[in-house]
Amino acid sequence: CSKLLKYVWSGPCMLKGVLDAGRTGMQPALFMLIGAAVDVSSISESELGSSLGILAIALSLRIVLTYFCVGGDFEFWERLFVAIAWFPKATVQAAVGSEVLDTALAEDEGSDARNALEPNGRFILTAAVLSILITAPIGAIGIAMTGPRWLKKRITTSVRSKEQQPDEEIEL
C-alpha cells in the first residue's frame, strides 16, 4: 500500500500541487453557490443596517489588532500594509456562512427548531455575503494601491573591512 501511495503522490510536492489545484478549482464554485443562496430582494433594511454595523465594528477591530499583533522588524507602513492585506473577508464566510441555514433546513418543516433557526440562518448568510461583496474589492484595491508605495525591498549585505564595520542595509 505504501509503495502504491509513493508512486501515486510522488512525494509532498506532488500532494501540495494536487491540493492547490483542488482549492483553486473549488473556490469559484463555493462563491457561486453561496451567491445563489441569497435572495437580495428579500434583505430588509434592518438586516442590512445590522449587517453593515457588525461588519464595520469587526473590520475596525481587525485592522487595529492586526497592526499591533504584527511583530518583528516591520516599519510603520509595512505593519499598516499587513493590516490592509488581511482586511478582505471571503473564503471563511463563504464556507461557513450557510451552516446555520443548512442546519435549519435539515429540520422537519414547521418544527420549532426550524422556525427558530431559519431566520437566524438567513441573517447570517446575508451578513456573510455582504462581507464578501464589501471587503473583497476594498481589500484588492487597498493592496494594489498601497503595496508599491509602502513596501520597499530590503537587501542586507555584510560589508566587512579591517575595522569590522557593521552590516549595511541597502534599500532598492
Short mmCIF file of the C-alpha atoms (twelve columns), coordinates in Angstrom:
data_MODEL
# 
_entry.id   MODEL 
# 
loop_
_atom_site.group_PDB 
_atom_site.id 
_atom_site.type_symbol 
_atom_site.label_atom_id 
_atom_site.label_alt_id 
_atom_site.label_comp_id 
_atom_site.label_asym_id 
_atom_site.label_seq_id 
_atom_site.Cartn_x 
_atom_site.Cartn_y 
_atom_site.Cartn_z 
_atom_site.pdbx_PDB_model_num 
ATOM 1   C CA . CYS A 1   0.000   0.000  0.000  1 
ATOM 2   C CA . SER A 2   2.791   2.437  0.881  1 
ATOM 3   C CA . LYS A 3   4.544   1.694  -2.437 1 
ATOM 4   C CA . LEU A 4   1.328   2.499  -4.285 1 
ATOM 5   C CA . LEU A 5   0.881   5.773  -2.409 1 
ATOM 6   C CA . LYS A 6   4.506   6.684  -3.020 1 
ATOM 7   C CA . TYR A 7   4.014   6.038  -6.732 1 
ATOM 8   C CA . VAL A 8   0.740   7.984  -6.944 1 
ATOM 9   C CA . TRP A 9   1.732   11.044 -4.921 1 
ATOM 10  C CA . SER A 10  5.449   11.196 -5.811 1 
ATOM 11  C CA . GLY A 11  6.281   12.992 -2.582 1 
ATOM 12  C CA . PRO A 12  4.993   16.026 -0.734 1 
ATOM 13  C CA . CYS A 13  5.471   18.396 -3.691 1 
ATOM 14  C CA . MET A 14  3.003   16.420 -5.775 1 
ATOM 15  C CA . LEU A 15  0.487   16.364 -2.923 1 
ATOM 16  C CA . LYS A 16  0.795   20.128 -2.498 1 
ATOM 17  C CA . GLY A 17  0.192   20.595 -6.221 1 
ATOM 18  C CA . VAL A 18  -2.906  18.408 -6.137 1 
ATOM 19  C CA . LEU A 19  -4.308  20.254 -3.102 1 
ATOM 20  C CA . ASP A 20  -3.542  23.673 -4.612 1 
ATOM 21  C CA . ALA A 21  -5.265  22.728 -7.865 1 
ATOM 22  C CA . GLY A 22  -8.292  21.455 -5.985 1 
ATOM 23  C CA . ARG A 23  -8.546  24.606 -3.900 1 
ATOM 24  C CA . THR A 24  -8.146  26.826 -6.952 1 
ATOM 25  C CA . GLY A 25  -10.907 24.967 -8.752 1 
ATOM 26  C CA . MET A 26  -13.288 24.807 -5.795 1 
ATOM 27  C CA . GLN A 27  -13.157 28.448 -4.656 1 
ATOM 28  C CA . PRO A 28  -15.145 29.828 -7.618 1 
ATOM 29  C CA . ALA A 29  -17.722 27.065 -7.167 1 
ATOM 30  C CA . LEU A 30  -18.011 27.890 -3.469 1 
ATOM 31  C CA . PHE A 31  -18.605 31.581 -4.182 1 
ATOM 32  C CA . MET A 32  -21.151 30.825 -6.915 1 
ATOM 33  C CA . LEU A 33  -23.119 28.537 -4.611 1 
ATOM 34  C CA . ILE A 34  -23.106 30.990 -1.716 1 
ATOM 35  C CA . GLY A 35  -24.198 33.826 -4.001 1 
ATOM 36  C CA . ALA A 36  -27.023 31.755 -5.444 1 
ATOM 37  C CA . ALA A 37  -28.363 31.035 -1.951 1 
ATOM 38  C CA . VAL A 38  -29.071 34.704 -1.171 1 
ATOM 39  C CA . ASP A 39  -32.131 36.498 -2.489 1 
ATOM 40  C CA . VAL A 40  -31.048 40.145 -2.490 1 
ATOM 41  C CA . SER A 41  -34.617 41.389 -2.825 1 
ATOM 42  C CA . SER A 42  -35.563 39.754 0.487  1 
ATOM 43  C CA . ILE A 43  -32.986 41.668 2.569  1 
ATOM 44  C CA . SER A 44  -34.778 44.012 4.948  1 
ATOM 45  C CA . GLU A 45  -33.441 47.437 5.875  1 
ATOM 46  C CA . SER A 46  -32.903 46.349 9.478  1 
ATOM 47  C CA . GLU A 47  -30.912 43.278 8.377  1 
ATOM 48  C CA . LEU A 48  -28.828 45.413 6.043  1 
ATOM 49  C CA . GLY A 49  -28.149 48.009 8.737  1 
ATOM 50  C CA . SER A 50  -27.317 45.387 11.364 1 
ATOM 51  C CA . SER A 51  -25.025 43.527 8.978  1 
ATOM 52  C CA . LEU A 52  -23.180 46.678 7.952  1 
ATOM 53  C CA . GLY A 53  -22.827 47.797 11.590 1 
ATOM 54  C CA . ILE A 54  -21.453 44.438 12.711 1 
ATOM 55  C CA . LEU A 55  -19.116 44.385 9.716  1 
ATOM 56  C CA . ALA A 56  -17.837 47.918 10.388 1 
ATOM 57  C CA . ILE A 57  -17.096 47.157 14.045 1 
ATOM 58  C CA . ALA A 58  -15.458 43.801 13.280 1 
ATOM 59  C CA . LEU A 59  -13.278 45.187 10.483 1 
ATOM 60  C CA . SER A 60  -12.196 48.192 12.544 1 
ATOM 61  C CA . LEU A 61  -11.110 45.893 15.350 1 
ATOM 62  C CA . ARG A 62  -9.426  43.558 12.884 1 
ATOM 63  C CA . ILE A 63  -7.327  46.336 11.348 1 
ATOM 64  C CA . VAL A 64  -6.253  47.777 14.708 1 
ATOM 65  C CA . LEU A 65  -5.481  44.405 16.285 1 
ATOM 66  C CA . THR A 66  -3.644  43.170 13.188 1 
ATOM 67  C CA . TYR A 67  -1.469  46.273 13.189 1 
ATOM 68  C CA . PHE A 68  -0.490  45.763 16.820 1 
ATOM 69  C CA . CYS A 69  -0.080  41.981 16.550 1 
ATOM 70  C CA . VAL A 70  2.375   42.130 13.657 1 
ATOM 71  C CA . GLY A 71  5.757   41.925 15.277 1 
ATOM 72  C CA . GLY A 72  9.284   41.645 14.071 1 
ATOM 73  C CA . ASP A 73  11.296  44.365 12.447 1 
ATOM 74  C CA . PHE A 74  8.443   45.773 10.408 1 
ATOM 75  C CA . GLU A 75  8.237   49.515 9.961  1 
ATOM 76  C CA . PHE A 76  5.033   51.552 10.409 1 
ATOM 77  C CA . TRP A 77  3.980   51.384 6.742  1 
ATOM 78  C CA . GLU A 78  4.744   47.673 6.468  1 
ATOM 79  C CA . ARG A 79  2.603   46.894 9.516  1 
ATOM 80  C CA . LEU A 80  -0.190  49.044 8.134  1 
ATOM 81  C CA . PHE A 81  0.053   47.212 4.805  1 
ATOM 82  C CA . VAL A 82  -0.309  43.846 6.564  1 
ATOM 83  C CA . ALA A 83  -3.430  45.154 8.312  1 
ATOM 84  C CA . ILE A 84  -4.878  46.196 4.939  1 
ATOM 85  C CA . ALA A 85  -3.849  42.931 3.269  1 
ATOM 86  C CA . TRP A 86  -5.706  40.970 5.957  1 
ATOM 87  C CA . PHE A 87  -8.792  43.169 5.562  1 
ATOM 88  C CA . PRO A 88  -10.647 41.127 2.909  1 
ATOM 89  C CA . LYS A 89  -13.039 38.544 4.254  1 
ATOM 90  C CA . ALA A 90  -14.368 35.964 1.836  1 
ATOM 91  C CA . THR A 91  -13.313 32.328 1.932  1 
ATOM 92  C CA . VAL A 92  -14.262 31.539 5.531  1 
ATOM 93  C CA . GLN A 93  -17.526 33.452 5.234  1 
ATOM 94  C CA . ALA A 94  -18.431 31.567 2.079  1 
ATOM 95  C CA . ALA A 95  -17.543 28.246 3.663  1 
ATOM 96  C CA . VAL A 96  -19.365 28.610 6.988  1 
ATOM 97  C CA . GLY A 97  -21.909 31.362 6.335  1 
ATOM 98  C CA . SER A 98  -24.642 28.930 5.404  1 
ATOM 99  C CA . GLU A 99  -24.138 26.397 8.216  1 
ATOM 100 C CA . VAL A 100 -26.982 27.659 10.436 1 
ATOM 101 C CA . LEU A 101 -29.353 27.856 7.487  1 
ATOM 102 C CA . ASP A 102 -28.361 24.357 6.347  1 
ATOM 103 C CA . THR A 103 -28.983 23.055 9.866  1 
ATOM 104 C CA . ALA A 104 -32.408 24.731 9.942  1 
ATOM 105 C CA . LEU A 105 -33.416 23.394 6.542  1 
ATOM 106 C CA . ALA A 106 -32.433 19.873 7.621  1 
ATOM 107 C CA . GLU A 107 -35.111 20.007 10.344 1 
ATOM 108 C CA . ASP A 108 -38.706 18.974 9.682  1 
ATOM 109 C CA . GLU A 109 -40.976 21.573 8.057  1 
ATOM 110 C CA . GLY A 110 -42.864 23.504 10.766 1 
ATOM 111 C CA . SER A 111 -40.779 22.227 13.689 1 
ATOM 112 C CA . ASP A 112 -39.818 24.593 16.497 1 
ATOM 113 C CA . ALA A 113 -36.105 24.151 15.749 1 
ATOM 114 C CA . ARG A 114 -36.562 25.065 12.103 1 
ATOM 115 C CA . ASN A 115 -38.739 28.061 12.911 1 
ATOM 116 C CA . ALA A 116 -36.142 29.324 15.380 1 
ATOM 117 C CA . LEU A 117 -33.048 28.670 13.259 1 
ATOM 118 C CA . GLU A 118 -34.179 29.608 9.753  1 
ATOM 119 C CA . PRO A 119 -34.452 33.415 10.219 1 
ATOM 120 C CA . ASN A 120 -31.110 33.486 12.042 1 
ATOM 121 C CA . GLY A 121 -29.535 31.364 9.323  1 
ATOM 122 C CA . ARG A 122 -30.780 33.688 6.598  1 
ATOM 123 C CA . PHE A 123 -29.429 36.703 8.516  1 
ATOM 124 C CA . ILE A 124 -26.003 35.094 8.998  1 
ATOM 125 C CA . LEU A 125 -25.869 34.093 5.337  1 
ATOM 126 C CA . THR A 126 -26.830 37.631 4.286  1 
ATOM 127 C CA . ALA A 127 -24.147 39.112 6.544  1 
ATOM 128 C CA . ALA A 128 -21.556 36.694 5.128  1 
ATOM 129 C CA . VAL A 129 -22.410 37.598 1.528  1 
ATOM 130 C CA . LEU A 130 -22.342 41.315 2.333  1 
ATOM 131 C CA . SER A 131 -18.937 40.941 3.946  1 
ATOM 132 C CA . ILE A 132 -17.662 39.219 0.805  1 
ATOM 133 C CA . LEU A 133 -19.142 41.836 -1.527 1 
ATOM 134 C CA . ILE A 134 -17.806 44.759 0.503  1 
ATOM 135 C CA . THR A 135 -14.395 43.637 1.720  1 
ATOM 136 C CA . ALA A 136 -13.040 41.736 -1.289 1 
ATOM 137 C CA . PRO A 137 -12.939 44.709 -3.703 1 
ATOM 138 C CA . ILE A 138 -11.838 47.174 -0.998 1 
ATOM 139 C CA . GLY A 139 -9.044  44.819 0.050  1 
ATOM 140 C CA . ALA A 140 -7.898  44.207 -3.528 1 
ATOM 141 C CA . ILE A 141 -7.826  47.926 -4.270 1 
ATOM 142 C CA . GLY A 142 -6.071  48.656 -0.965 1 
ATOM 143 C CA . ILE A 143 -3.369  46.069 -1.627 1 
ATOM 144 C CA . ALA A 144 -2.827  47.240 -5.208 1 
ATOM 145 C CA . MET A 145 -2.590  50.911 -4.212 1 
ATOM 146 C CA . THR A 146 -0.542  50.675 -1.010 1 
ATOM 147 C CA . GLY A 147 1.806   47.771 -1.775 1 
ATOM 148 C CA . PRO A 148 4.024   49.519 -4.338 1 
ATOM 149 C CA . ARG A 149 4.131   52.728 -2.270 1 
ATOM 150 C CA . TRP A 150 4.587   51.373 1.244  1 
ATOM 151 C CA . LEU A 151 6.735   48.296 0.720  1 
ATOM 152 C CA . LYS A 152 10.401  48.548 -0.078 1 
ATOM 153 C CA . LYS A 153 12.644  45.652 -0.937 1 
ATOM 154 C CA . ARG A 154 15.477  45.493 1.577  1 
ATOM 155 C CA . ILE A 155 18.657  43.609 0.991  1 
ATOM 156 C CA . THR A 156 21.022  43.228 3.898  1 
ATOM 157 C CA . THR A 157 24.608  42.659 2.949  1 
ATOM 158 C CA . SER A 158 27.623  42.144 5.095  1 
ATOM 159 C CA . VAL A 159 30.352  44.603 4.284  1 
ATOM 160 C CA . ARG A 160 33.382  43.933 6.439  1 
ATOM 161 C CA . SER A 161 36.653  45.732 6.302  1 
ATOM 162 C CA . LYS A 162 39.687  45.654 8.530  1 
ATOM 163 C CA . GLU A 163 37.834  47.778 11.122 1 
ATOM 164 C CA . GLN A 164 34.863  45.334 11.207 1 
ATOM 165 C CA . GLN A 165 32.142  47.708 10.019 1 
ATOM 166 C CA . PRO A 166 28.583  46.756 10.985 1 
ATOM 167 C CA . ASP A 167 26.166  45.351 8.410  1 
ATOM 168 C CA . GLU A 168 24.794  47.866 5.949  1 
ATOM 169 C CA . GLU A 169 21.181  47.967 4.856  1 
ATOM 170 C CA . ILE A 170 20.537  48.898 1.256  1 
ATOM 171 C CA . GLU A 171 17.063  49.932 0.092  1 
ATOM 172 C CA . LEU A 172 16.177  49.354 -3.543 1 
# 
